[in-house]
Coordinates of C-alpha atoms in Angstrom, one line a residue:
Chain A
X1 CA 42.4 68.1 138.7
X2 CA 41.5 69.9 141.9
X3 CA 39.2 67.1 143.1
X4 CA 41.7 64.2 142.5
X5 CA 42.1 62.8 146.0
X6 CA 45.1 60.6 145.4
X7 CA 47.1 63.4 143.7
X8 CA 46.3 65.8 146.5
X9 CA 47.4 63.4 149.2
X10 CA 50.6 62.3 147.4
X11 CA 51.4 66.0 146.7
X12 CA 51.0 66.9 150.3
X13 CA 53.2 64.1 151.3
X14 CA 55.9 64.8 148.8
X15 CA 56.2 68.6 148.8
X16 CA 57.8 68.9 152.2
X17 CA 60.4 66.3 151.2
X18 CA 61.1 68.1 148.0
X19 CA 61.6 71.4 149.8
X20 CA 63.8 69.6 152.4
X21 CA 65.8 68.1 149.6
X22 CA 66.3 71.5 148.1
X23 CA 67.7 72.8 151.4
X24 CA 69.9 69.7 151.6
X25 CA 71.3 70.3 148.1
X26 CA 71.8 74.0 149.0
X27 CA 73.7 73.5 152.3
X28 CA 75.4 70.2 151.5
X29 CA 76.6 71.6 148.2
X30 CA 80.0 72.2 149.7
X31 CA 80.5 68.5 150.5
X32 CA 78.3 66.6 148.0
X33 CA 77.0 67.3 144.6
X34 CA 74.7 70.3 144.2
X35 CA 74.8 74.0 145.0
X36 CA 72.7 77.1 144.6
X37 CA 71.5 76.6 141.0
X38 CA 70.2 73.1 141.6
X39 CA 68.7 73.9 144.9
X40 CA 66.9 76.9 143.4
X41 CA 65.5 74.8 140.6
X42 CA 64.3 72.1 143.0
X43 CA 62.6 74.6 145.3
X44 CA 60.9 76.2 142.3
X45 CA 59.8 72.7 141.1
X46 CA 58.2 72.0 144.4
X47 CA 56.0 75.2 144.1
X48 CA 55.3 74.4 140.4
X49 CA 54.2 70.9 141.5
X50 CA 51.9 72.5 144.1
X51 CA 50.5 74.8 141.4
X52 CA 49.8 71.9 139.0
X53 CA 47.8 69.9 141.6
X54 CA 46.1 72.6 143.7
X55 CA 45.7 75.3 141.0
X56 CA 47.6 78.5 140.3
X57 CA 45.5 80.7 142.6
X58 CA 46.5 78.6 145.7
X59 CA 50.2 78.6 144.7
X60 CA 50.0 82.4 144.2
X61 CA 48.6 82.7 147.7
X62 CA 51.4 80.6 149.1
X63 CA 54.2 82.3 147.1
X64 CA 52.8 85.7 146.1
X65 CA 54.0 87.3 142.9
X66 CA 55.7 90.4 144.5
X67 CA 57.8 88.0 146.6
X68 CA 58.9 86.1 143.5
X69 CA 59.7 89.3 141.6
X70 CA 61.8 90.7 144.4
X71 CA 63.5 87.3 144.8
X72 CA 64.8 87.6 141.2
X73 CA 66.6 90.9 142.0
X74 CA 67.5 90.0 145.7
X75 CA 69.7 87.0 144.7
X76 CA 71.8 89.1 142.3
X77 CA 72.0 91.8 145.0
X78 CA 73.1 89.2 147.6
X79 CA 75.8 88.0 145.2
X80 CA 77.0 91.5 144.5
X81 CA 77.0 92.6 148.1
X82 CA 79.3 89.7 149.0
X83 CA 81.7 91.2 146.5
X84 CA 81.2 94.7 148.1
X85 CA 81.7 93.3 151.6
X86 CA 85.1 92.0 150.4
X87 CA 85.8 95.4 149.0
X88 CA 84.8 97.2 152.2
X89 CA 86.9 94.9 154.4
X90 CA 90.0 95.8 152.4
X91 CA 90.2 93.1 149.8
X92 CA 89.4 93.0 146.1
X93 CA 85.9 92.7 144.6
X94 CA 84.6 89.1 145.3
X95 CA 87.6 88.5 147.5
X96 CA 86.5 86.1 150.2
X97 CA 89.7 85.8 152.2
X98 CA 89.0 89.0 154.2
X99 CA 85.4 88.0 155.2
X100 CA 86.6 86.2 158.4
X101 CA 89.8 86.2 160.6
X102 CA 90.8 82.9 159.0
X103 CA 91.2 82.8 155.3
X104 CA 89.6 79.3 154.9
X105 CA 86.6 80.4 157.0
X106 CA 86.4 83.5 154.9
X107 CA 86.2 81.4 151.8
X108 CA 83.6 79.2 153.3
X109 CA 81.5 82.1 154.3
X110 CA 81.8 83.8 150.9
X111 CA 80.9 80.6 149.0
X112 CA 77.9 80.1 151.3
X113 CA 76.4 83.5 150.7
X114 CA 77.2 83.4 147.0
X115 CA 75.4 80.1 146.7
X116 CA 72.4 81.6 148.6
X117 CA 72.3 84.4 146.1
X118 CA 72.3 82.1 143.1
X119 CA 69.6 79.9 144.6
X120 CA 67.3 82.9 145.3
X121 CA 67.6 84.3 141.8
X122 CA 67.3 81.0 140.1
X123 CA 64.2 79.9 141.9
X124 CA 62.6 83.3 141.6
X125 CA 63.2 83.4 137.8
X126 CA 61.9 79.8 137.3
X127 CA 58.8 80.5 139.3
X128 CA 58.1 83.8 137.6
X129 CA 58.4 82.2 134.1
X130 CA 56.1 79.5 135.1
X131 CA 53.5 81.9 136.6
X132 CA 53.7 83.9 133.4
X133 CA 53.1 80.9 131.1
X134 CA 50.3 79.4 133.3
X135 CA 48.6 82.8 133.6
X136 CA 48.5 83.2 129.8
X137 CA 46.7 79.9 129.5
X138 CA 44.1 81.0 132.0
X139 CA 43.5 84.3 130.2
X140 CA 42.9 82.5 127.0
X141 CA 40.4 80.2 128.7
X142 CA 38.2 83.0 130.0
Chain B
X1 CA 68.7 57.7 123.5
X2 CA 69.2 57.2 119.7
X3 CA 65.7 55.6 119.6
X4 CA 64.2 58.6 121.5
X5 CA 65.8 61.0 119.0
X6 CA 64.5 59.1 116.0
X7 CA 61.0 59.0 117.4
X8 CA 61.3 62.7 118.3
X9 CA 62.1 63.6 114.7
X10 CA 59.4 61.4 113.2
X11 CA 56.5 62.1 115.5
X12 CA 53.9 64.7 114.6
X13 CA 52.1 64.7 117.9
X14 CA 53.7 67.5 120.0
X15 CA 52.5 66.1 123.3
X16 CA 54.5 62.9 122.6
X17 CA 57.5 65.0 121.5
X18 CA 57.5 67.0 124.8
X19 CA 57.3 63.8 126.9
X20 CA 60.0 62.2 124.8
X21 CA 62.2 65.3 125.2
X22 CA 61.8 64.8 129.0
X23 CA 62.8 61.1 128.7
X24 CA 65.8 62.1 126.6
X25 CA 66.9 64.6 129.3
X26 CA 66.7 61.9 132.0
X27 CA 68.8 59.5 129.8
X28 CA 71.3 62.3 129.3
X29 CA 71.4 62.8 133.1
X30 CA 72.2 59.1 133.6
X31 CA 75.0 59.5 131.0
X32 CA 76.4 62.5 132.9
X33 CA 76.3 60.4 136.2
X34 CA 78.2 57.7 134.3
X35 CA 80.8 60.4 133.4
X36 CA 81.1 61.3 137.1
X37 CA 79.6 64.8 136.5
X38 CA 77.0 64.5 139.2
X39 CA 76.4 68.3 139.6
X40 CA 75.6 68.6 135.9
X41 CA 73.5 65.5 136.0
X42 CA 71.4 67.0 138.8
X43 CA 70.9 70.2 136.8
X44 CA 70.0 68.3 133.7
X45 CA 67.4 66.2 135.5
X46 CA 65.8 69.1 137.3
X47 CA 65.9 71.7 134.5
X48 CA 65.8 69.6 131.4
X49 CA 63.4 66.9 132.4
X50 CA 61.5 68.7 135.1
X51 CA 60.9 72.4 134.6
X52 CA 61.3 72.7 130.8
X53 CA 58.8 69.8 130.3
X54 CA 56.3 71.7 132.4
X55 CA 57.0 74.9 130.5
X56 CA 56.6 73.1 127.2
X57 CA 53.3 71.6 128.3
X58 CA 52.2 75.1 129.3
X59 CA 53.1 76.4 125.9
X60 CA 51.4 73.4 124.3
X61 CA 48.2 74.3 126.1
X62 CA 48.2 77.5 124.2
X63 CA 48.4 76.0 120.8
X64 CA 47.4 72.9 118.8
X65 CA 49.0 69.7 119.8
X66 CA 49.5 68.5 116.2
X67 CA 52.5 69.7 114.2
X68 CA 51.5 71.6 111.0
X69 CA 52.5 70.1 107.7
X70 CA 55.8 71.6 106.6
X71 CA 55.5 74.1 103.7
X72 CA 59.0 73.7 102.3
X73 CA 61.0 70.6 101.4
X74 CA 63.4 69.7 104.3
X75 CA 66.4 69.0 102.0
X76 CA 68.3 72.3 102.3
X77 CA 68.1 72.5 106.1
X78 CA 69.0 68.8 106.3
X79 CA 72.1 69.3 104.1
X80 CA 73.1 72.3 106.1
X81 CA 72.8 70.6 109.4
X82 CA 74.7 67.5 108.1
X83 CA 77.5 69.8 106.8
X84 CA 77.7 71.6 110.2
X85 CA 77.7 68.2 112.0
X86 CA 80.5 66.8 109.8
X87 CA 82.6 70.0 110.3
X88 CA 82.2 69.8 114.1
X89 CA 83.0 66.1 114.2
X90 CA 86.1 66.8 112.0
X91 CA 87.0 69.4 114.6
X92 CA 86.8 67.0 117.5
X93 CA 89.4 64.8 115.8
X94 CA 92.0 67.4 116.6
X95 CA 91.2 67.4 120.3
X96 CA 93.1 65.3 122.8
X97 CA 91.5 62.0 123.8
X98 CA 88.9 61.8 126.6
X99 CA 90.4 61.7 130.1
X100 CA 93.9 62.0 128.7
X101 CA 96.0 63.5 131.5
X102 CA 98.5 64.9 129.1
X103 CA 96.0 67.2 127.4
X104 CA 96.6 71.0 128.0
X105 CA 93.3 71.5 129.9
X106 CA 94.6 69.2 132.7
X107 CA 98.0 70.8 132.8
X108 CA 97.2 74.4 133.4
X109 CA 95.2 75.2 136.6
X110 CA 93.6 71.9 137.3
X111 CA 96.4 70.4 139.4
X112 CA 96.3 73.5 141.7
X113 CA 92.5 73.2 142.1
X114 CA 92.8 69.6 142.9
X115 CA 95.7 69.7 145.4
X116 CA 95.2 73.2 147.0
X117 CA 91.5 73.6 146.6
X118 CA 90.4 72.0 149.9
X119 CA 93.3 73.6 151.8
X120 CA 92.5 77.1 150.4
X121 CA 88.7 77.1 150.5
X122 CA 87.8 74.4 153.0
X123 CA 85.2 73.0 150.6
X124 CA 85.6 69.4 149.6
X125 CA 83.4 69.6 146.5
X126 CA 85.8 70.9 144.0
X127 CA 83.0 71.9 141.6
X128 CA 81.5 74.2 144.2
X129 CA 84.9 75.6 145.1
X130 CA 85.8 76.4 141.5
X131 CA 82.3 77.7 140.7
X132 CA 81.8 80.1 143.6
X133 CA 85.4 81.0 144.6
X134 CA 88.0 80.6 141.8
X135 CA 85.5 81.5 139.1
X136 CA 83.4 83.8 141.2
X137 CA 83.2 86.5 138.5
X138 CA 81.9 84.0 136.0
X139 CA 79.2 82.8 138.3
X140 CA 78.2 86.4 139.1
X141 CA 77.8 86.9 135.3
X142 CA 75.7 83.7 135.0
X143 CA 73.4 84.8 137.8
X144 CA 73.0 88.1 136.1
X145 CA 72.2 86.3 132.8
X146 CA 69.5 84.3 134.6
X147 CA 68.1 87.4 136.1
X148 CA 68.1 89.2 132.7
X149 CA 66.4 86.3 131.1
X150 CA 63.7 86.4 133.7
X151 CA 63.3 90.1 133.4
X152 CA 63.1 89.7 129.6
X153 CA 60.3 87.2 129.9
X154 CA 58.4 89.4 132.3
X155 CA 58.7 92.4 130.0
X156 CA 57.5 90.5 127.0
X157 CA 54.6 88.6 128.4
X158 CA 53.3 91.3 130.7
X159 CA 53.0 93.9 127.9
X160 CA 50.9 91.5 125.8
X161 CA 48.5 90.8 128.7
X162 CA 48.0 94.5 129.2
X163 CA 47.2 95.0 125.6
X164 CA 44.5 92.4 125.7
X165 CA 42.7 93.8 128.8
X166 CA 41.5 97.3 127.7

């Protein structure tokens, strides 16, 4: 599949837009449909698409495995530390009202970081599972 | 959708089954859009039709693409699943009608979310507000579940690869 010109060109055209759409879903999730989970899945799907067309080794070079593994934990830690930040600033755990001077701004800020955490974990896990499956197929080939 | 399900159950070629499952997910996503649940539809389209299809194809690459002949007769599992389905459908008869405003679920906290949600959180998408703010603990739990699932897959598959190498 590596030599298929049409697939390669179309993939190169599409992948930036898929990533952009993932960011749109992430940051516009407050106003339109979407949010961290969907954005994480779409971003992971873009990388999986890249791996399907250009091969797993290239995708691994672009998004290396240690990064993916640390993303899995980093997202949960981001989510948890939003809760801790609320605790440190004098509220309850996961209390967003204290994160800014204005309670509404605090809510917006809390929701934003929570969604970022969800997106990071979800896309890390999806990519890791895909890498694992694809890698097993290659091992069996050799 | 019903047609897709019948062909899914009848087909012995697993490749066709995987592609049809993706088609089914897309149809389900359109149903969810028709029900005004756009967030869920987006998840269904990207996870159900996109990533799980790719993962199934990856798994299919590791095994034969023809389903093996069943060893047992299918009557007992069939009777069991029909019995469970009948029980579940009988259970739904006791639920309030779809989009009935009088039903208890729409009387408890929903009015507060709908009227005060934007004022309290500044987020016009009620789904996001409920998910990340009012039900923040639940979402933290869900994220942890996703993380645990990923960690479990890593633990299972990595050990097997190491066994093979030496």
